[in-house]
Amino acid sequence: MAALAPAVAAVRAAVRRGLAGVAPGDTVLVACSGGADSLALAVAARFVTQRMGTHCGLVTVDHGLQEGSGDRTARLAGWAREHEFDPVDVRTVKVGGHGGPEASARNARYAALVAAAKQHRAALILLGHTRDDQAETVLLALTRGGGPHGLAGMPARRERQGVVFARPLLDVPRADTRAACEVAGLTPWEDPHNTDHAFARSRVRPLVAALGPAVIDNLARTAGLIAADTAHLDDLASDAFDKAAVGDDLDIAQLERLPTAVRTRVLHAWARRLGVSGGALSHRHVVAMDALVTDWHGQGPAALPGGLRIARQGGRLRRIA
């Protein structure tokens, strides 16, 4: 028997770990664009799920942003059916809205994936992000001034609108997914957006490649360490929020006892509870609220997005008209 190619073995092993908790008879969907990462993921998932007694389907999203995208998704769907993926789901979306082309496409894609998962009652959806993607995410967070949540990178597992998304390949280098496709005799689709410098990730990708495998590994490992620390701080902040909350207000005495990293998380969560969009709430807004607790000298209210104002009154932080 011929030895299994190392890249194929690495991808299969990662998928097997990512499917922990999936039961025989469950349905797993692979989100596949036809690129090397998601194509290698799909092939490995089909192999692993066959041995688990689990149904493996494939969903691909046509964003309609490139000429011939409909034909490409149709060919990919045909390939999936030939290889006995079931179900095979093609979703066509309209990209628009706020946040730039990358964010708009991402939001439309996730909405389509959530809809597909709910229609097919999938236990989870597999995403093909690799170690290289994680390193790119960390560098992008640095350039944007992202805090710990940004530097934590992409989580290995996350729930969106009741649907579980898993990224089993976060410890697998992109070179392995390309090698796995080559072993399988597959020619991946090369997304022209990956080299289009109109997109932020495309601008940072050559830098990540130039840094080399060791630095990529260090960046991805750093993201994992920060993610673990951040999750712990978030848990502490959740408990602290419950103790500090007095109706719709926050108790100053409780807030003063908290370490900065926990207190600012409580303030951030409180602002969102009051209706402030997380995307609109910036570091300076949290600093202004924190000053009402730690640097109180009779200053006026802190202004938050959406016209909200936060004041210190009677030993509490409260929203004022």
PDB file of C-alpha atoms in Angstrom:
ATOM      1  CA  MET A   1       0.000   0.000   0.000  1.00  0.00           C
ATOM      2  CA  ALA A   2       1.400   3.404  -0.982  1.00  0.00           C
ATOM      3  CA  ALA A   3       2.234   5.756   1.857  1.00  0.00           C
ATOM      4  CA  LEU A   4      -0.257   8.574   2.395  1.00  0.00           C
ATOM      5  CA  ALA A   5       1.087  11.972   1.306  1.00  0.00           C
ATOM      6  CA  PRO A   6       1.961  14.079   4.392  1.00  0.00           C
ATOM      7  CA  ALA A   7      -0.175  17.007   3.237  1.00  0.00           C
ATOM      8  CA  VAL A   8      -3.216  14.782   2.744  1.00  0.00           C
ATOM      9  CA  ALA A   9      -2.653  13.176   6.156  1.00  0.00           C
ATOM     10  CA  ALA A  10      -2.362  16.599   7.811  1.00  0.00           C
ATOM     11  CA  VAL A  11      -5.591  17.887   6.303  1.00  0.00           C
ATOM     12  CA  ARG A  12      -7.512  14.716   7.137  1.00  0.00           C
ATOM     13  CA  ALA A  13      -6.256  14.712  10.717  1.00  0.00           C
ATOM     14  CA  ALA A  14      -7.266  18.348  11.163  1.00  0.00           C
ATOM     15  CA  VAL A  15     -10.739  17.650   9.793  1.00  0.00           C
ATOM     16  CA  ARG A  16     -11.114  14.633  12.061  1.00  0.00           C
ATOM     17  CA  ARG A  17     -10.350  16.836  15.085  1.00  0.00           C
ATOM     18  CA  GLY A  18     -12.705  19.518  13.828  1.00  0.00           C
ATOM     19  CA  LEU A  19     -15.572  17.025  13.632  1.00  0.00           C
ATOM     20  CA  ALA A  20     -15.285  16.040  17.293  1.00  0.00           C
ATOM     21  CA  GLY A  21     -18.773  15.854  18.745  1.00  0.00           C
ATOM     22  CA  VAL A  22     -20.487  15.198  15.415  1.00  0.00           C
ATOM     23  CA  ALA A  23     -22.617  12.059  15.626  1.00  0.00           C
ATOM     24  CA  PRO A  24     -23.353   9.376  13.010  1.00  0.00           C
ATOM     25  CA  GLY A  25     -26.330  10.451  10.928  1.00  0.00           C
ATOM     26  CA  ASP A  26     -25.587  14.162  11.367  1.00  0.00           C
ATOM     27  CA  THR A  27     -25.141  16.394   8.342  1.00  0.00           C
ATOM     28  CA  VAL A  28     -21.974  18.452   7.885  1.00  0.00           C
ATOM     29  CA  LEU A  29     -21.714  21.128   5.202  1.00  0.00           C
ATOM     30  CA  VAL A  30     -18.423  22.270   3.664  1.00  0.00           C
ATOM     31  CA  ALA A  31     -18.364  25.895   2.538  1.00  0.00           C
ATOM     32  CA  CYS A  32     -16.394  25.663  -0.700  1.00  0.00           C
ATOM     33  CA  SER A  33     -15.351  28.338  -3.179  1.00  0.00           C
ATOM     34  CA  GLY A  34     -13.306  25.985  -5.346  1.00  0.00           C
ATOM     35  CA  GLY A  35     -10.039  27.496  -4.107  1.00  0.00           C
ATOM     36  CA  ALA A  36      -7.247  25.268  -2.816  1.00  0.00           C
ATOM     37  CA  ASP A  37      -8.065  25.633   0.876  1.00  0.00           C
ATOM     38  CA  SER A  38     -11.775  24.862   0.725  1.00  0.00           C
ATOM     39  CA  LEU A  39     -11.334  22.230  -2.007  1.00  0.00           C
ATOM     40  CA  ALA A  40      -8.777  20.319   0.071  1.00  0.00           C
ATOM     41  CA  LEU A  41     -11.115  20.670   3.038  1.00  0.00           C
ATOM     42  CA  ALA A  42     -14.030  19.263   1.044  1.00  0.00           C
ATOM     43  CA  VAL A  43     -12.079  16.220  -0.162  1.00  0.00           C
ATOM     44  CA  ALA A  44     -10.817  15.465   3.346  1.00  0.00           C
ATOM     45  CA  ALA A  45     -14.236  16.003   4.910  1.00  0.00           C
ATOM     46  CA  ARG A  46     -15.836  13.611   2.418  1.00  0.00           C
ATOM     47  CA  PHE A  47     -13.214  10.962   3.278  1.00  0.00           C
ATOM     48  CA  VAL A  48     -13.523  11.383   7.048  1.00  0.00           C
ATOM     49  CA  THR A  49     -17.315  11.577   7.220  1.00  0.00           C
ATOM     50  CA  GLN A  50     -17.708   8.401   5.144  1.00  0.00           C
ATOM     51  CA  ARG A  51     -15.912   6.550   7.921  1.00  0.00           C
ATOM     52  CA  MET A  52     -17.925   8.303  10.629  1.00  0.00           C
ATOM     53  CA  GLY A  53     -21.320   7.499   9.151  1.00  0.00           C
ATOM     54  CA  THR A  54     -21.966  11.215   8.794  1.00  0.00           C
ATOM     55  CA  HIS A  55     -23.588  12.947   5.821  1.00  0.00           C
ATOM     56  CA  CYS A  56     -21.295  15.424   4.044  1.00  0.00           C
ATOM     57  CA  GLY A  57     -22.727  18.152   1.865  1.00  0.00           C
ATOM     58  CA  LEU A  58     -21.242  21.129   0.084  1.00  0.00           C
ATOM     59  CA  VAL A  59     -22.487  24.698  -0.194  1.00  0.00           C
ATOM     60  CA  THR A  60     -20.962  27.289  -2.517  1.00  0.00           C
ATOM     61  CA  VAL A  61     -21.858  30.961  -2.725  1.00  0.00           C
ATOM     62  CA  ASP A  62     -21.960  32.964  -5.939  1.00  0.00           C
ATOM     63  CA  HIS A  63     -21.351  36.600  -5.003  1.00  0.00           C
ATOM     64  CA  GLY A  64     -21.918  37.753  -8.576  1.00  0.00           C
ATOM     65  CA  LEU A  65     -18.861  40.000  -8.407  1.00  0.00           C
ATOM     66  CA  GLN A  66     -16.893  38.455 -11.275  1.00  0.00           C
ATOM     67  CA  GLU A  67     -17.729  37.582 -14.840  1.00  0.00           C
ATOM     68  CA  GLY A  68     -18.487  33.887 -15.200  1.00  0.00           C
ATOM     69  CA  SER A  69     -19.026  33.316 -11.468  1.00  0.00           C
ATOM     70  CA  GLY A  70     -22.286  31.501 -12.138  1.00  0.00           C
ATOM     71  CA  ASP A  71     -20.597  29.037 -14.483  1.00  0.00           C
ATOM     72  CA  ARG A  72     -17.819  28.452 -11.977  1.00  0.00           C
ATOM     73  CA  THR A  73     -20.203  27.652  -9.122  1.00  0.00           C
ATOM     74  CA  ALA A  74     -22.216  25.373 -11.433  1.00  0.00           C
ATOM     75  CA  ARG A  75     -19.049  23.412 -12.337  1.00  0.00           C
ATOM     76  CA  LEU A  76     -18.107  23.128  -8.689  1.00  0.00           C
ATOM     77  CA  ALA A  77     -21.591  21.888  -7.821  1.00  0.00           C
ATOM     78  CA  GLY A  78     -21.360  19.316 -10.625  1.00  0.00           C
ATOM     79  CA  TRP A  79     -18.014  18.082  -9.308  1.00  0.00           C
ATOM     80  CA  ALA A  80     -19.510  17.792  -5.816  1.00  0.00           C
ATOM     81  CA  ARG A  81     -22.445  15.720  -7.037  1.00  0.00           C
ATOM     82  CA  GLU A  82     -20.108  13.425  -8.988  1.00  0.00           C
ATOM     83  CA  HIS A  83     -18.200  12.817  -5.755  1.00  0.00           C
ATOM     84  CA  GLU A  84     -21.394  12.070  -3.824  1.00  0.00           C
ATOM     85  CA  PHE A  85     -21.624  15.148  -1.647  1.00  0.00           C
ATOM     86  CA  ASP A  86     -25.199  15.401  -0.439  1.00  0.00           C
ATOM     87  CA  PRO A  87     -26.731  17.913  -0.272  1.00  0.00           C
ATOM     88  CA  VAL A  88     -25.093  20.196  -2.828  1.00  0.00           C
ATOM     89  CA  ASP A  89     -26.363  23.749  -2.446  1.00  0.00           C
ATOM     90  CA  VAL A  90     -25.558  26.765  -4.649  1.00  0.00           C
ATOM     91  CA  ARG A  91     -26.494  30.115  -3.125  1.00  0.00           C
ATOM     92  CA  THR A  92     -26.558  33.337  -5.149  1.00  0.00           C
ATOM     93  CA  VAL A  93     -26.288  36.543  -3.136  1.00  0.00           C
ATOM     94  CA  LYS A  94     -26.373  40.251  -3.790  1.00  0.00           C
ATOM     95  CA  VAL A  95     -23.426  42.083  -2.272  1.00  0.00           C
ATOM     96  CA  GLY A  96     -24.126  45.547  -0.970  1.00  0.00           C
ATOM     97  CA  GLY A  97     -24.520  47.583   2.179  1.00  0.00           C
ATOM     98  CA  HIS A  98     -22.033  49.279   4.474  1.00  0.00           C
ATOM     99  CA  GLY A  99     -18.475  48.468   5.467  1.00  0.00           C
ATOM    100  CA  GLY A 100     -16.689  48.218   2.126  1.00  0.00           C
ATOM    101  CA  PRO A 101     -16.586  45.415  -0.450  1.00  0.00           C
ATOM    102  CA  GLU A 102     -14.861  42.836   1.765  1.00  0.00           C
ATOM    103  CA  ALA A 103     -17.228  43.273   4.695  1.00  0.00           C
ATOM    104  CA  SER A 104     -20.297  43.383   2.450  1.00  0.00           C
ATOM    105  CA  ALA A 105     -19.297  40.178   0.648  1.00  0.00           C
ATOM    106  CA  ARG A 106     -18.510  38.464   3.946  1.00  0.00           C
ATOM    107  CA  ASN A 107     -21.872  39.454   5.469  1.00  0.00           C
ATOM    108  CA  ALA A 108     -23.770  38.240   2.407  1.00  0.00           C
ATOM    109  CA  ARG A 109     -21.803  34.984   2.370  1.00  0.00           C
ATOM    110  CA  TYR A 110     -22.430  34.199   6.038  1.00  0.00           C
ATOM    111  CA  ALA A 111     -26.129  34.987   5.679  1.00  0.00           C
ATOM    112  CA  ALA A 112     -26.295  32.482   2.805  1.00  0.00           C
ATOM    113  CA  LEU A 113     -24.371  29.843   4.757  1.00  0.00           C
ATOM    114  CA  VAL A 114     -26.620  30.249   7.792  1.00  0.00           C
ATOM    115  CA  ALA A 115     -29.685  29.836   5.579  1.00  0.00           C
ATOM    116  CA  ALA A 116     -28.225  26.712   3.966  1.00  0.00           C
ATOM    117  CA  ALA A 117     -27.344  25.170   7.331  1.00  0.00           C
ATOM    118  CA  LYS A 118     -30.828  25.755   8.688  1.00  0.00           C
ATOM    119  CA  GLN A 119     -32.501  24.393   5.555  1.00  0.00           C
ATOM    120  CA  HIS A 120     -30.457  21.188   5.644  1.00  0.00           C
ATOM    121  CA  ARG A 121     -30.378  20.953   9.463  1.00  0.00           C
ATOM    122  CA  ALA A 122     -26.597  20.773   9.441  1.00  0.00           C
ATOM    123  CA  ALA A 123     -24.770  20.066  12.696  1.00  0.00           C
ATOM    124  CA  LEU A 124     -22.049  22.469  11.583  1.00  0.00           C
ATOM    125  CA  ILE A 125     -20.447  24.185   8.608  1.00  0.00           C
ATOM    126  CA  LEU A 126     -16.742  23.713   7.894  1.00  0.00           C
ATOM    127  CA  LEU A 127     -14.705  26.709   6.710  1.00  0.00           C
ATOM    128  CA  GLY A 128     -11.347  26.396   4.976  1.00  0.00           C
ATOM    129  CA  HIS A 129      -9.275  29.110   6.693  1.00  0.00           C
ATOM    130  CA  THR A 130      -5.654  28.051   7.160  1.00  0.00           C
ATOM    131  CA  ARG A 131      -2.736  29.030   9.365  1.00  0.00           C
ATOM    132  CA  ASP A 132      -1.719  31.589   6.724  1.00  0.00           C
ATOM    133  CA  ASP A 133      -5.190  33.162   6.867  1.00  0.00           C
ATOM    134  CA  GLN A 134      -4.877  33.401  10.644  1.00  0.00           C
ATOM    135  CA  ALA A 135      -1.516  35.164  10.355  1.00  0.00           C
ATOM    136  CA  GLU A 136      -3.007  37.603   7.838  1.00  0.00           C
ATOM    137  CA  THR A 137      -5.895  38.289  10.196  1.00  0.00           C
ATOM    138  CA  VAL A 138      -3.527  39.116  13.061  1.00  0.00           C
ATOM    139  CA  LEU A 139      -1.466  41.483  10.901  1.00  0.00           C
ATOM    140  CA  LEU A 140      -4.631  43.189   9.636  1.00  0.00           C
ATOM    141  CA  ALA A 141      -5.794  43.662  13.226  1.00  0.00           C
ATOM    142  CA  LEU A 142      -2.437  45.261  14.065  1.00  0.00           C
ATOM    143  CA  THR A 143      -2.628  47.690  11.155  1.00  0.00           C
ATOM    144  CA  ARG A 144      -6.178  48.674  12.136  1.00  0.00           C
ATOM    145  CA  GLY A 145      -5.310  49.154  15.799  1.00  0.00           C
ATOM    146  CA  GLY A 146      -7.421  46.178  16.809  1.00  0.00           C
ATOM    147  CA  GLY A 147      -7.588  45.266  20.490  1.00  0.00           C
ATOM    148  CA  PRO A 148      -7.234  41.811  22.032  1.00  0.00           C
ATOM    149  CA  HIS A 149     -10.315  40.462  20.267  1.00  0.00           C
ATOM    150  CA  GLY A 150      -8.827  41.429  16.906  1.00  0.00           C
ATOM    151  CA  LEU A 151      -5.400  40.023  17.738  1.00  0.00           C
ATOM    152  CA  ALA A 152      -7.018  36.775  18.867  1.00  0.00           C
ATOM    153  CA  GLY A 153      -7.701  36.123  15.197  1.00  0.00           C
ATOM    154  CA  MET A 154     -10.382  33.770  13.938  1.00  0.00           C
ATOM    155  CA  PRO A 155     -11.831  31.292  16.434  1.00  0.00           C
ATOM    156  CA  ALA A 156     -11.672  27.602  15.654  1.00  0.00           C
ATOM    157  CA  ARG A 157     -15.398  27.394  16.376  1.00  0.00           C
ATOM    158  CA  ARG A 158     -18.114  30.024  16.538  1.00  0.00           C
ATOM    159  CA  GLU A 159     -21.890  30.126  16.528  1.00  0.00           C
ATOM    160  CA  ARG A 160     -23.791  32.553  14.306  1.00  0.00           C
ATOM    161  CA  GLN A 161     -27.560  32.776  14.511  1.00  0.00           C
ATOM    162  CA  GLY A 162     -27.779  29.279  15.929  1.00  0.00           C
ATOM    163  CA  VAL A 163     -25.403  27.744  13.356  1.00  0.00           C
ATOM    164  CA  VAL A 164     -22.012  26.339  14.381  1.00  0.00           C
ATOM    165  CA  PHE A 165     -19.067  27.229  12.116  1.00  0.00           C
ATOM    166  CA  ALA A 166     -15.790  25.326  12.508  1.00  0.00           C
ATOM    167  CA  ARG A 167     -12.351  26.093  11.074  1.00  0.00           C
ATOM    168  CA  PRO A 168     -10.411  22.827  11.341  1.00  0.00           C
ATOM    169  CA  LEU A 169      -7.461  23.972   9.193  1.00  0.00           C
ATOM    170  CA  LEU A 170      -6.230  26.865  11.359  1.00  0.00           C
ATOM    171  CA  ASP A 171      -3.126  24.842  12.243  1.00  0.00           C
ATOM    172  CA  VAL A 172      -2.569  23.696   8.647  1.00  0.00           C
ATOM    173  CA  PRO A 173      -0.331  25.759   6.331  1.00  0.00           C
ATOM    174  CA  ARG A 174      -1.708  26.868   2.979  1.00  0.00           C
ATOM    175  CA  ALA A 175       1.085  24.935   1.270  1.00  0.00           C
ATOM    176  CA  ASP A 176      -0.455  21.712   2.576  1.00  0.00           C
ATOM    177  CA  THR A 177      -3.877  22.446   1.096  1.00  0.00           C
ATOM    178  CA  ARG A 178      -2.300  23.127  -2.294  1.00  0.00           C
ATOM    179  CA  ALA A 179      -0.240  19.948  -2.053  1.00  0.00           C
ATOM    180  CA  ALA A 180      -3.343  17.955  -1.066  1.00  0.00           C
ATOM    181  CA  CYS A 181      -5.178  19.236  -4.135  1.00  0.00           C
ATOM    182  CA  GLU A 182      -2.238  18.280  -6.328  1.00  0.00           C
ATOM    183  CA  VAL A 183      -2.201  14.751  -4.913  1.00  0.00           C
ATOM    184  CA  ALA A 184      -5.947  14.489  -5.633  1.00  0.00           C
ATOM    185  CA  GLY A 185      -5.431  15.689  -9.209  1.00  0.00           C
ATOM    186  CA  LEU A 186      -7.530  18.815  -8.634  1.00  0.00           C
ATOM    187  CA  THR A 187      -6.938  22.239 -10.159  1.00  0.00           C
ATOM    188  CA  PRO A 188      -8.122  24.859  -7.668  1.00  0.00           C
ATOM    189  CA  TRP A 189      -9.766  28.094  -8.730  1.00  0.00           C
ATOM    190  CA  GLU A 190      -7.503  31.113  -8.287  1.00  0.00           C
ATOM    191  CA  ASP A 191      -9.629  33.999  -7.028  1.00  0.00           C
ATOM    192  CA  PRO A 192      -8.430  37.211  -8.744  1.00  0.00           C
ATOM    193  CA  HIS A 193      -9.459  39.146  -5.633  1.00  0.00           C
ATOM    194  CA  ASN A 194      -6.567  37.455  -3.818  1.00  0.00           C
ATOM    195  CA  THR A 195      -4.134  39.615  -5.791  1.00  0.00           C
ATOM    196  CA  ASP A 196      -6.322  42.722  -6.113  1.00  0.00           C
ATOM    197  CA  HIS A 197      -4.838  45.412  -3.856  1.00  0.00           C
ATOM    198  CA  ALA A 198      -8.208  47.104  -3.592  1.00  0.00           C
ATOM    199  CA  PHE A 199      -8.792  44.549  -0.841  1.00  0.00           C
ATOM    200  CA  ALA A 200      -6.918  44.931   2.446  1.00  0.00           C
ATOM    201  CA  ARG A 201      -6.237  41.229   2.876  1.00  0.00           C
ATOM    202  CA  SER A 202      -4.730  41.070  -0.609  1.00  0.00           C
ATOM    203  CA  ARG A 203      -2.319  43.853   0.310  1.00  0.00           C
ATOM    204  CA  VAL A 204      -1.111  42.075   3.429  1.00  0.00           C
ATOM    205  CA  ARG A 205      -0.900  38.583   1.843  1.00  0.00           C
ATOM    206  CA  PRO A 206       2.484  39.129   0.087  1.00  0.00           C
ATOM    207  CA  LEU A 207       3.937  40.434   3.348  1.00  0.00           C
ATOM    208  CA  VAL A 208       2.845  37.322   5.215  1.00  0.00           C
ATOM    209  CA  ALA A 209       4.305  35.094   2.499  1.00  0.00           C
ATOM    210  CA  ALA A 210       7.586  37.016   2.646  1.00  0.00           C
ATOM    211  CA  LEU A 211       7.832  36.567   6.427  1.00  0.00           C
ATOM    212  CA  GLY A 212       8.159  32.822   5.974  1.00  0.00           C
ATOM    213  CA  PRO A 213       6.682  29.752   7.688  1.00  0.00           C
ATOM    214  CA  ALA A 214       8.310  30.355  11.086  1.00  0.00           C
ATOM    215  CA  VAL A 215       6.830  33.826  11.481  1.00  0.00           C
ATOM    216  CA  ILE A 216       3.451  32.660  10.160  1.00  0.00           C
ATOM    217  CA  ASP A 217       3.484  29.917  12.780  1.00  0.00           C
ATOM    218  CA  ASN A 218       4.421  32.435  15.508  1.00  0.00           C
ATOM    219  CA  LEU A 219       1.617  34.806  14.502  1.00  0.00           C
ATOM    220  CA  ALA A 220      -0.966  32.025  14.496  1.00  0.00           C
ATOM    221  CA  ARG A 221       0.271  30.684  17.838  1.00  0.00           C
ATOM    222  CA  THR A 222       0.146  34.189  19.320  1.00  0.00           C
ATOM    223  CA  ALA A 223      -3.469  34.507  18.176  1.00  0.00           C
ATOM    224  CA  GLY A 224      -4.290  31.283  20.012  1.00  0.00           C
ATOM    225  CA  LEU A 225      -2.644  32.484  23.235  1.00  0.00           C
ATOM    226  CA  ILE A 226      -4.410  35.842  23.096  1.00  0.00           C
ATOM    227  CA  ALA A 227      -7.715  34.122  22.346  1.00  0.00           C
ATOM    228  CA  ALA A 228      -7.396  31.980  25.483  1.00  0.00           C
ATOM    229  CA  ASP A 229      -6.556  34.990  27.666  1.00  0.00           C
ATOM    230  CA  THR A 230      -9.330  37.058  26.109  1.00  0.00           C
ATOM    231  CA  ALA A 231     -11.920  34.336  26.700  1.00  0.00           C
ATOM    232  CA  HIS A 232     -10.952  34.208  30.384  1.00  0.00           C
ATOM    233  CA  LEU A 233     -11.170  37.991  30.765  1.00  0.00           C
ATOM    234  CA  ASP A 234     -14.536  37.977  29.012  1.00  0.00           C
ATOM    235  CA  ASP A 235     -15.825  35.407  31.506  1.00  0.00           C
ATOM    236  CA  LEU A 236     -14.589  37.536  34.426  1.00  0.00           C
ATOM    237  CA  ALA A 237     -16.221  40.601  32.896  1.00  0.00           C
ATOM    238  CA  SER A 238     -19.535  38.794  32.507  1.00  0.00           C
ATOM    239  CA  ASP A 239     -19.563  37.958  36.223  1.00  0.00           C
ATOM    240  CA  ALA A 240     -18.471  41.497  37.124  1.00  0.00           C
ATOM    241  CA  PHE A 241     -21.235  42.981  34.967  1.00  0.00           C
ATOM    242  CA  ASP A 242     -23.865  41.013  36.872  1.00  0.00           C
ATOM    243  CA  LYS A 243     -22.520  42.307  40.195  1.00  0.00           C
ATOM    244  CA  ALA A 244     -22.241  45.940  39.056  1.00  0.00           C
ATOM    245  CA  ALA A 245     -25.625  46.182  37.325  1.00  0.00           C
ATOM    246  CA  VAL A 246     -28.335  48.012  39.239  1.00  0.00           C
ATOM    247  CA  GLY A 247     -31.302  48.013  36.893  1.00  0.00           C
ATOM    248  CA  ASP A 248     -30.108  49.918  33.835  1.00  0.00           C
ATOM    249  CA  ASP A 249     -27.252  51.564  35.770  1.00  0.00           C
ATOM    250  CA  LEU A 250     -23.796  50.466  36.901  1.00  0.00           C
ATOM    251  CA  ASP A 251     -22.583  50.774  40.485  1.00  0.00           C
ATOM    252  CA  ILE A 252     -19.427  52.912  40.705  1.00  0.00           C
ATOM    253  CA  ALA A 253     -18.106  51.179  43.842  1.00  0.00           C
ATOM    254  CA  GLN A 254     -18.240  47.813  42.109  1.00  0.00           C
ATOM    255  CA  LEU A 255     -16.525  49.187  39.006  1.00  0.00           C
ATOM    256  CA  GLU A 256     -13.710  50.793  41.018  1.00  0.00           C
ATOM    257  CA  ARG A 257     -12.698  47.398  42.417  1.00  0.00           C
ATOM    258  CA  LEU A 258     -12.145  45.876  38.994  1.00  0.00           C
ATOM    259  CA  PRO A 259      -8.839  45.604  37.082  1.00  0.00           C
ATOM    260  CA  THR A 260      -8.747  47.825  34.009  1.00  0.00           C
ATOM    261  CA  ALA A 261      -8.984  44.922  31.547  1.00  0.00           C
ATOM    262  CA  VAL A 262     -12.174  43.662  33.212  1.00  0.00           C
ATOM    263  CA  ARG A 263     -13.732  47.076  33.911  1.00  0.00           C
ATOM    264  CA  THR A 264     -13.419  48.297  30.322  1.00  0.00           C
ATOM    265  CA  ARG A 265     -15.035  45.092  29.103  1.00  0.00           C
ATOM    266  CA  VAL A 266     -17.934  45.693  31.478  1.00  0.00           C
ATOM    267  CA  LEU A 267     -18.328  49.235  30.162  1.00  0.00           C
ATOM    268  CA  HIS A 268     -18.200  48.034  26.575  1.00  0.00           C
ATOM    269  CA  ALA A 269     -20.847  45.384  27.256  1.00  0.00           C
ATOM    270  CA  TRP A 270     -23.020  47.900  29.104  1.00  0.00           C
ATOM    271  CA  ALA A 271     -22.893  50.383  26.218  1.00  0.00           C
ATOM    272  CA  ARG A 272     -24.002  47.652  23.834  1.00  0.00           C
ATOM    273  CA  ARG A 273     -26.781  46.688  26.254  1.00  0.00           C
ATOM    274  CA  LEU A 274     -27.953  50.307  26.035  1.00  0.00           C
ATOM    275  CA  GLY A 275     -28.210  49.976  22.253  1.00  0.00           C
ATOM    276  CA  VAL A 276     -24.844  51.237  20.985  1.00  0.00           C
ATOM    277  CA  SER A 277     -23.598  49.326  17.936  1.00  0.00           C
ATOM    278  CA  GLY A 278     -20.437  47.361  18.632  1.00  0.00           C
ATOM    279  CA  GLY A 279     -19.012  48.526  15.319  1.00  0.00           C
ATOM    280  CA  ALA A 280     -19.579  52.183  16.207  1.00  0.00           C
ATOM    281  CA  LEU A 281     -18.225  51.929  19.752  1.00  0.00           C
ATOM    282  CA  SER A 282     -14.545  52.882  19.670  1.00  0.00           C
ATOM    283  CA  HIS A 283     -11.697  52.843  22.171  1.00  0.00           C
ATOM    284  CA  ARG A 284     -12.126  56.561  22.887  1.00  0.00           C
ATOM    285  CA  HIS A 285     -15.762  56.059  23.876  1.00  0.00           C
ATOM    286  CA  VAL A 286     -14.799  53.391  26.409  1.00  0.00           C
ATOM    287  CA  VAL A 287     -11.969  55.590  27.722  1.00  0.00           C
ATOM    288  CA  ALA A 288     -14.427  58.451  28.236  1.00  0.00           C
ATOM    289  CA  MET A 289     -16.787  56.215  30.222  1.00  0.00           C
ATOM    290  CA  ASP A 290     -13.880  54.790  32.212  1.00  0.00           C
ATOM    291  CA  ALA A 291     -12.771  58.296  33.162  1.00  0.00           C
ATOM    292  CA  LEU A 292     -16.132  58.793  34.881  1.00  0.00           C
ATOM    293  CA  VAL A 293     -15.098  55.934  37.166  1.00  0.00           C
ATOM    294  CA  THR A 294     -11.335  56.283  37.618  1.00  0.00           C
ATOM    295  CA  ASP A 295     -10.658  59.968  36.915  1.00  0.00           C
ATOM    296  CA  TRP A 296     -13.746  61.653  38.305  1.00  0.00           C
ATOM    297  CA  HIS A 297     -13.374  65.411  38.817  1.00  0.00           C
ATOM    298  CA  GLY A 298     -16.891  66.607  38.133  1.00  0.00           C
ATOM    299  CA  GLN A 299     -16.725  66.382  34.353  1.00  0.00           C
ATOM    300  CA  GLY A 300     -19.784  66.310  32.165  1.00  0.00           C
ATOM    301  CA  PRO A 301     -21.342  63.272  30.492  1.00  0.00           C
ATOM    302  CA  ALA A 302     -19.536  61.011  28.048  1.00  0.00           C
ATOM    303  CA  ALA A 303     -21.015  61.053  24.550  1.00  0.00           C
ATOM    304  CA  LEU A 304     -21.590  57.710  22.835  1.00  0.00           C
ATOM    305  CA  PRO A 305     -22.630  56.893  19.247  1.00  0.00           C
ATOM    306  CA  GLY A 306     -26.312  57.268  18.480  1.00  0.00           C
ATOM    307  CA  GLY A 307     -26.716  60.359  20.650  1.00  0.00           C
ATOM    308  CA  LEU A 308     -26.460  58.485  23.966  1.00  0.00           C
ATOM    309  CA  ARG A 309     -24.936  60.277  26.948  1.00  0.00           C
ATOM    310  CA  ILE A 310     -23.515  58.620  30.049  1.00  0.00           C
ATOM    311  CA  ALA A 311     -23.171  60.507  33.351  1.00  0.00           C
ATOM    312  CA  ARG A 312     -22.008  59.791  36.892  1.00  0.00           C
ATOM    313  CA  GLN A 313     -24.830  60.482  39.306  1.00  0.00           C
ATOM    314  CA  GLY A 314     -25.453  59.266  42.844  1.00  0.00           C
ATOM    315  CA  GLY A 315     -22.684  56.707  42.818  1.00  0.00           C
ATOM    316  CA  ARG A 316     -23.797  55.190  39.562  1.00  0.00           C
ATOM    317  CA  LEU A 317     -23.137  55.388  35.847  1.00  0.00           C
ATOM    318  CA  ARG A 318     -26.401  55.979  34.072  1.00  0.00           C
ATOM    319  CA  ARG A 319     -27.830  56.952  30.728  1.00  0.00           C
ATOM    320  CA  ILE A 320     -29.269  60.441  30.727  1.00  0.00           C
ATOM    321  CA  ALA A 321     -31.701  62.113  28.342  1.00  0.00           C
TER     322      ALA A 321
END
